[in-house]
CSV table of C-alpha atoms in Angstrom, one decimal:
chain,number,residue,atom,x,y,z
A,1,UNK,CA,0.0,0.0,0.0
A,2,UNK,CA,1.4,3.4,-0.9
A,3,UNK,CA,1.4,6.4,1.4
A,4,UNK,CA,-1.4,7.9,-0.8
A,5,UNK,CA,-3.5,4.8,-0.1
A,6,UNK,CA,-2.8,4.8,3.7
A,7,UNK,CA,-6.0,5.5,5.7
A,8,UNK,CA,-6.4,8.9,7.3
A,9,UNK,CA,-6.1,8.6,11.1
A,10,UNK,CA,-8.7,10.6,13.1
A,11,UNK,CA,-8.3,10.7,16.9
A,12,UNK,CA,-11.3,11.4,19.1
A,13,UNK,CA,-10.9,12.5,22.7
A,14,UNK,CA,-13.2,11.0,25.3
A,15,UNK,CA,-15.4,13.5,27.1
A,16,UNK,CA,-17.3,13.4,30.3
A,17,UNK,CA,-21.0,13.2,29.4
A,18,UNK,CA,-23.3,16.0,30.5
A,19,UNK,CA,-27.0,16.4,29.7
A,20,UNK,CA,-26.1,19.4,27.5
A,21,UNK,CA,-23.3,17.6,25.5
A,22,UNK,CA,-25.5,14.5,25.0
A,23,UNK,CA,-28.7,16.4,24.0
A,24,UNK,CA,-28.0,16.1,20.2
A,25,UNK,CA,-27.8,12.3,20.5
A,26,UNK,CA,-30.5,11.4,23.1
A,27,UNK,CA,-31.3,11.3,26.8
A,28,UNK,CA,-29.4,10.1,29.9
A,29,UNK,CA,-31.3,7.3,31.7
A,30,UNK,CA,-30.4,8.0,35.3
A,31,UNK,CA,-31.3,10.2,38.1
A,32,UNK,CA,-32.1,13.7,36.9
A,33,UNK,CA,-33.4,16.2,39.5
A,34,UNK,CA,-34.5,18.5,36.7
A,35,UNK,CA,-37.3,16.1,35.8
A,36,UNK,CA,-40.2,16.5,38.3
A,37,UNK,CA,-41.7,13.3,39.7
A,38,UNK,CA,-45.2,12.3,38.7
A,39,UNK,CA,-47.9,12.7,41.3
A,40,UNK,CA,-48.2,9.1,42.4
A,41,UNK,CA,-49.0,9.0,46.1
A,42,UNK,CA,-48.6,5.4,47.0
A,43,UNK,CA,-45.9,4.3,49.5
A,44,UNK,CA,-46.1,7.6,51.4
A,45,UNK,CA,-43.8,9.4,49.0
A,46,UNK,CA,-41.0,6.8,49.3
A,47,UNK,CA,-41.2,6.1,45.5
A,48,UNK,CA,-40.7,9.0,43.2
A,49,UNK,CA,-41.3,8.2,39.5
A,50,UNK,CA,-39.7,10.3,36.8
A,51,UNK,CA,-40.3,9.9,33.1
A,52,UNK,CA,-36.9,10.6,31.6
A,53,UNK,CA,-37.6,9.7,28.0
A,54,UNK,CA,-40.1,8.0,25.8
A,55,UNK,CA,-39.0,4.9,23.9
A,56,UNK,CA,-40.3,5.1,20.4
A,57,UNK,CA,-40.6,2.1,18.0
A,58,UNK,CA,-42.7,1.2,15.0
A,59,UNK,CA,-42.3,-2.5,16.0
A,60,UNK,CA,-42.3,-4.6,19.1
A,61,UNK,CA,-39.2,-3.8,21.3
A,62,UNK,CA,-37.0,-6.4,22.8
A,63,UNK,CA,-34.5,-6.2,25.7
A,64,UNK,CA,-31.5,-8.5,25.2
A,65,UNK,CA,-28.6,-8.5,27.6
A,66,UNK,CA,-25.3,-8.2,25.7
A,67,UNK,CA,-22.0,-9.2,27.4
A,68,UNK,CA,-19.2,-7.1,26.0
A,69,UNK,CA,-15.5,-7.7,26.3
A,70,UNK,CA,-12.8,-5.1,25.7
A,71,UNK,CA,-11.8,-4.5,22.1
A,72,UNK,CA,-9.5,-1.9,20.5
A,73,UNK,CA,-10.9,1.6,20.8
A,74,UNK,CA,-11.3,2.0,17.1
A,75,UNK,CA,-14.5,3.0,15.3
A,76,UNK,CA,-14.8,1.0,12.1
A,77,UNK,CA,-18.6,0.8,11.8
A,78,UNK,CA,-21.4,3.3,12.7
A,79,UNK,CA,-25.1,2.5,12.5
A,80,UNK,CA,-28.4,4.2,12.9
A,81,UNK,CA,-32.1,3.2,13.3
A,82,UNK,CA,-34.7,5.4,11.7
A,83,UNK,CA,-37.8,3.6,13.1
A,84,UNK,CA,-36.9,3.4,16.8
A,85,UNK,CA,-34.9,4.9,19.7
A,86,UNK,CA,-32.3,2.6,21.2
A,87,UNK,CA,-31.0,2.4,24.8
A,88,UNK,CA,-27.9,1.0,26.5
A,89,UNK,CA,-28.2,0.5,30.2
A,90,UNK,CA,-25.2,-0.9,32.2
A,91,UNK,CA,-25.9,-3.7,34.6
A,92,UNK,CA,-23.7,-3.9,37.7
A,93,UNK,CA,-22.5,-0.3,37.5
A,94,UNK,CA,-19.7,-1.1,35.0
A,95,UNK,CA,-18.4,1.8,32.9
A,96,UNK,CA,-18.6,1.9,29.2
A,97,UNK,CA,-17.6,4.1,26.3
A,98,UNK,CA,-20.1,5.3,23.7
A,99,UNK,CA,-19.4,7.0,20.3
A,100,UNK,CA,-22.1,9.1,18.6
A,101,UNK,CA,-22.7,11.3,15.6
A,102,UNK,CA,-25.9,13.3,15.2
A,103,UNK,CA,-28.7,12.2,13.0
A,104,UNK,CA,-28.5,13.4,9.4
A,105,UNK,CA,-30.1,12.7,6.0
A,106,UNK,CA,-26.9,11.4,4.4
A,107,UNK,CA,-25.8,7.9,3.7
A,108,UNK,CA,-22.9,8.3,6.2
A,109,UNK,CA,-22.4,10.1,9.5
A,110,UNK,CA,-20.7,13.5,9.6
A,111,UNK,CA,-17.2,12.4,10.5
A,112,UNK,CA,-16.2,15.8,11.9
A,113,UNK,CA,-19.1,15.6,14.4
A,114,UNK,CA,-18.2,12.2,15.9
A,115,UNK,CA,-17.9,12.4,19.7
A,116,UNK,CA,-17.0,9.8,22.4
A,117,UNK,CA,-18.3,9.8,26.0
A,118,UNK,CA,-17.3,7.8,29.0
A,119,UNK,CA,-20.3,6.6,31.0
A,120,UNK,CA,-19.3,5.7,34.6
A,121,UNK,CA,-21.9,2.9,34.9
A,122,UNK,CA,-24.4,4.8,37.1
A,123,UNK,CA,-26.7,5.7,34.2
A,124,UNK,CA,-27.6,4.5,30.7
A,125,UNK,CA,-28.5,6.3,27.6
A,126,UNK,CA,-31.3,6.3,25.0
A,127,UNK,CA,-30.5,7.7,21.6
A,128,UNK,CA,-32.8,9.7,19.4
A,129,UNK,CA,-34.1,8.0,16.2
A,130,UNK,CA,-31.4,8.2,13.5
A,131,UNK,CA,-28.4,8.9,15.9
A,132,UNK,CA,-25.3,7.4,14.4
A,133,UNK,CA,-23.4,5.2,16.9
A,134,UNK,CA,-21.0,2.4,17.3
A,135,UNK,CA,-21.8,-0.4,19.7
A,136,UNK,CA,-20.5,0.5,23.2
A,137,UNK,CA,-17.0,-0.3,24.1
A,138,UNK,CA,-16.4,-2.2,27.3
A,139,UNK,CA,-13.6,-1.0,29.6
A,140,UNK,CA,-13.9,-4.2,31.7
A,141,UNK,CA,-14.3,-7.7,30.2
A,142,UNK,CA,-17.7,-9.2,30.9
A,143,UNK,CA,-19.6,-5.9,30.9
A,144,UNK,CA,-23.3,-6.5,30.7
A,145,UNK,CA,-25.6,-4.0,29.0
A,146,UNK,CA,-29.3,-4.2,28.7
A,147,UNK,CA,-30.1,-3.0,25.2
A,148,UNK,CA,-33.6,-1.9,24.3
A,149,UNK,CA,-34.2,-1.9,20.5
A,150,UNK,CA,-36.5,-3.7,18.1
A,151,UNK,CA,-36.2,-7.3,17.1
A,152,UNK,CA,-35.9,-6.3,13.4
A,153,UNK,CA,-32.8,-4.3,14.2
A,154,UNK,CA,-31.2,-7.2,16.0
A,155,UNK,CA,-32.1,-9.6,13.2
A,156,UNK,CA,-30.8,-7.2,10.6
A,157,UNK,CA,-27.3,-8.0,12.0
A,158,UNK,CA,-27.7,-11.8,11.8
A,159,UNK,CA,-29.6,-12.4,8.6
A,160,UNK,CA,-28.4,-12.6,5.0
A,161,UNK,CA,-28.5,-8.8,4.6
A,162,UNK,CA,-24.9,-8.5,5.9
A,163,UNK,CA,-23.0,-7.8,2.7
A,164,UNK,CA,-19.4,-6.8,2.5
A,165,UNK,CA,-19.2,-6.0,6.2
A,166,UNK,CA,-22.3,-3.8,6.2
A,167,UNK,CA,-25.8,-4.4,7.3
A,168,UNK,CA,-28.9,-2.8,5.8
A,169,UNK,CA,-32.4,-3.9,7.0
A,170,UNK,CA,-35.8,-2.5,7.6
A,171,UNK,CA,-34.5,-0.5,10.6
A,172,UNK,CA,-30.7,-0.6,10.5
A,173,UNK,CA,-28.0,1.0,8.4
A,174,UNK,CA,-24.5,-0.2,9.5
A,175,UNK,CA,-21.8,1.4,7.5
A,176,UNK,CA,-18.1,0.4,7.2
A,177,UNK,CA,-16.4,3.8,7.5
A,178,UNK,CA,-12.9,2.3,7.0
A,179,UNK,CA,-13.8,0.8,3.7
A,180,UNK,CA,-16.0,3.6,2.4
A,181,UNK,CA,-13.8,6.6,3.5
A,182,UNK,CA,-10.4,5.1,4.0
A,183,UNK,CA,-10.2,6.4,7.5
A,184,UNK,CA,-9.0,5.0,10.8
A,185,UNK,CA,-10.9,6.4,13.8
A,186,UNK,CA,-9.2,6.0,17.2
A,187,UNK,CA,-10.7,6.9,20.5
A,188,UNK,CA,-8.2,8.3,23.0
A,189,UNK,CA,-9.1,7.7,26.7
């Protein structure tokens, strides 16, 4: 491979997530004092119910638990879902790293808008419809994440619609950025 064919390396610095920084991508699923509790009076006020976000789906959701081991902090694929929101909720308080790009009407994410966030394990995250993302990165082997999505999105990854390392289904577009753009995206902790 000549120098001209070498992939362009893009380094992304990991950020601490805040409600404001994450707003373009979705909603934090964790304690938020800015969300007023509902007026449910059972249990003498000992249980305060806050609606943080509304899961949206055009099909029946499912909630698989995915066990994730550490892998290189390199973003090769990014995907999005146009017909449902998607949530990642850590089980056991284990931290994870998430990479997002805002929704757009293009075939690929806006590379210059990709951001990485380190979740400490105390909260999860639900993405807006169309948010580009990579599957979360584990920082500890055996990290368990409860994932809320539609069965069609999951099946889109395991059926015959995976062609040349990309998946396209009724509600998934998973694009190989390295192949399409000749870029190598590294996440710097």
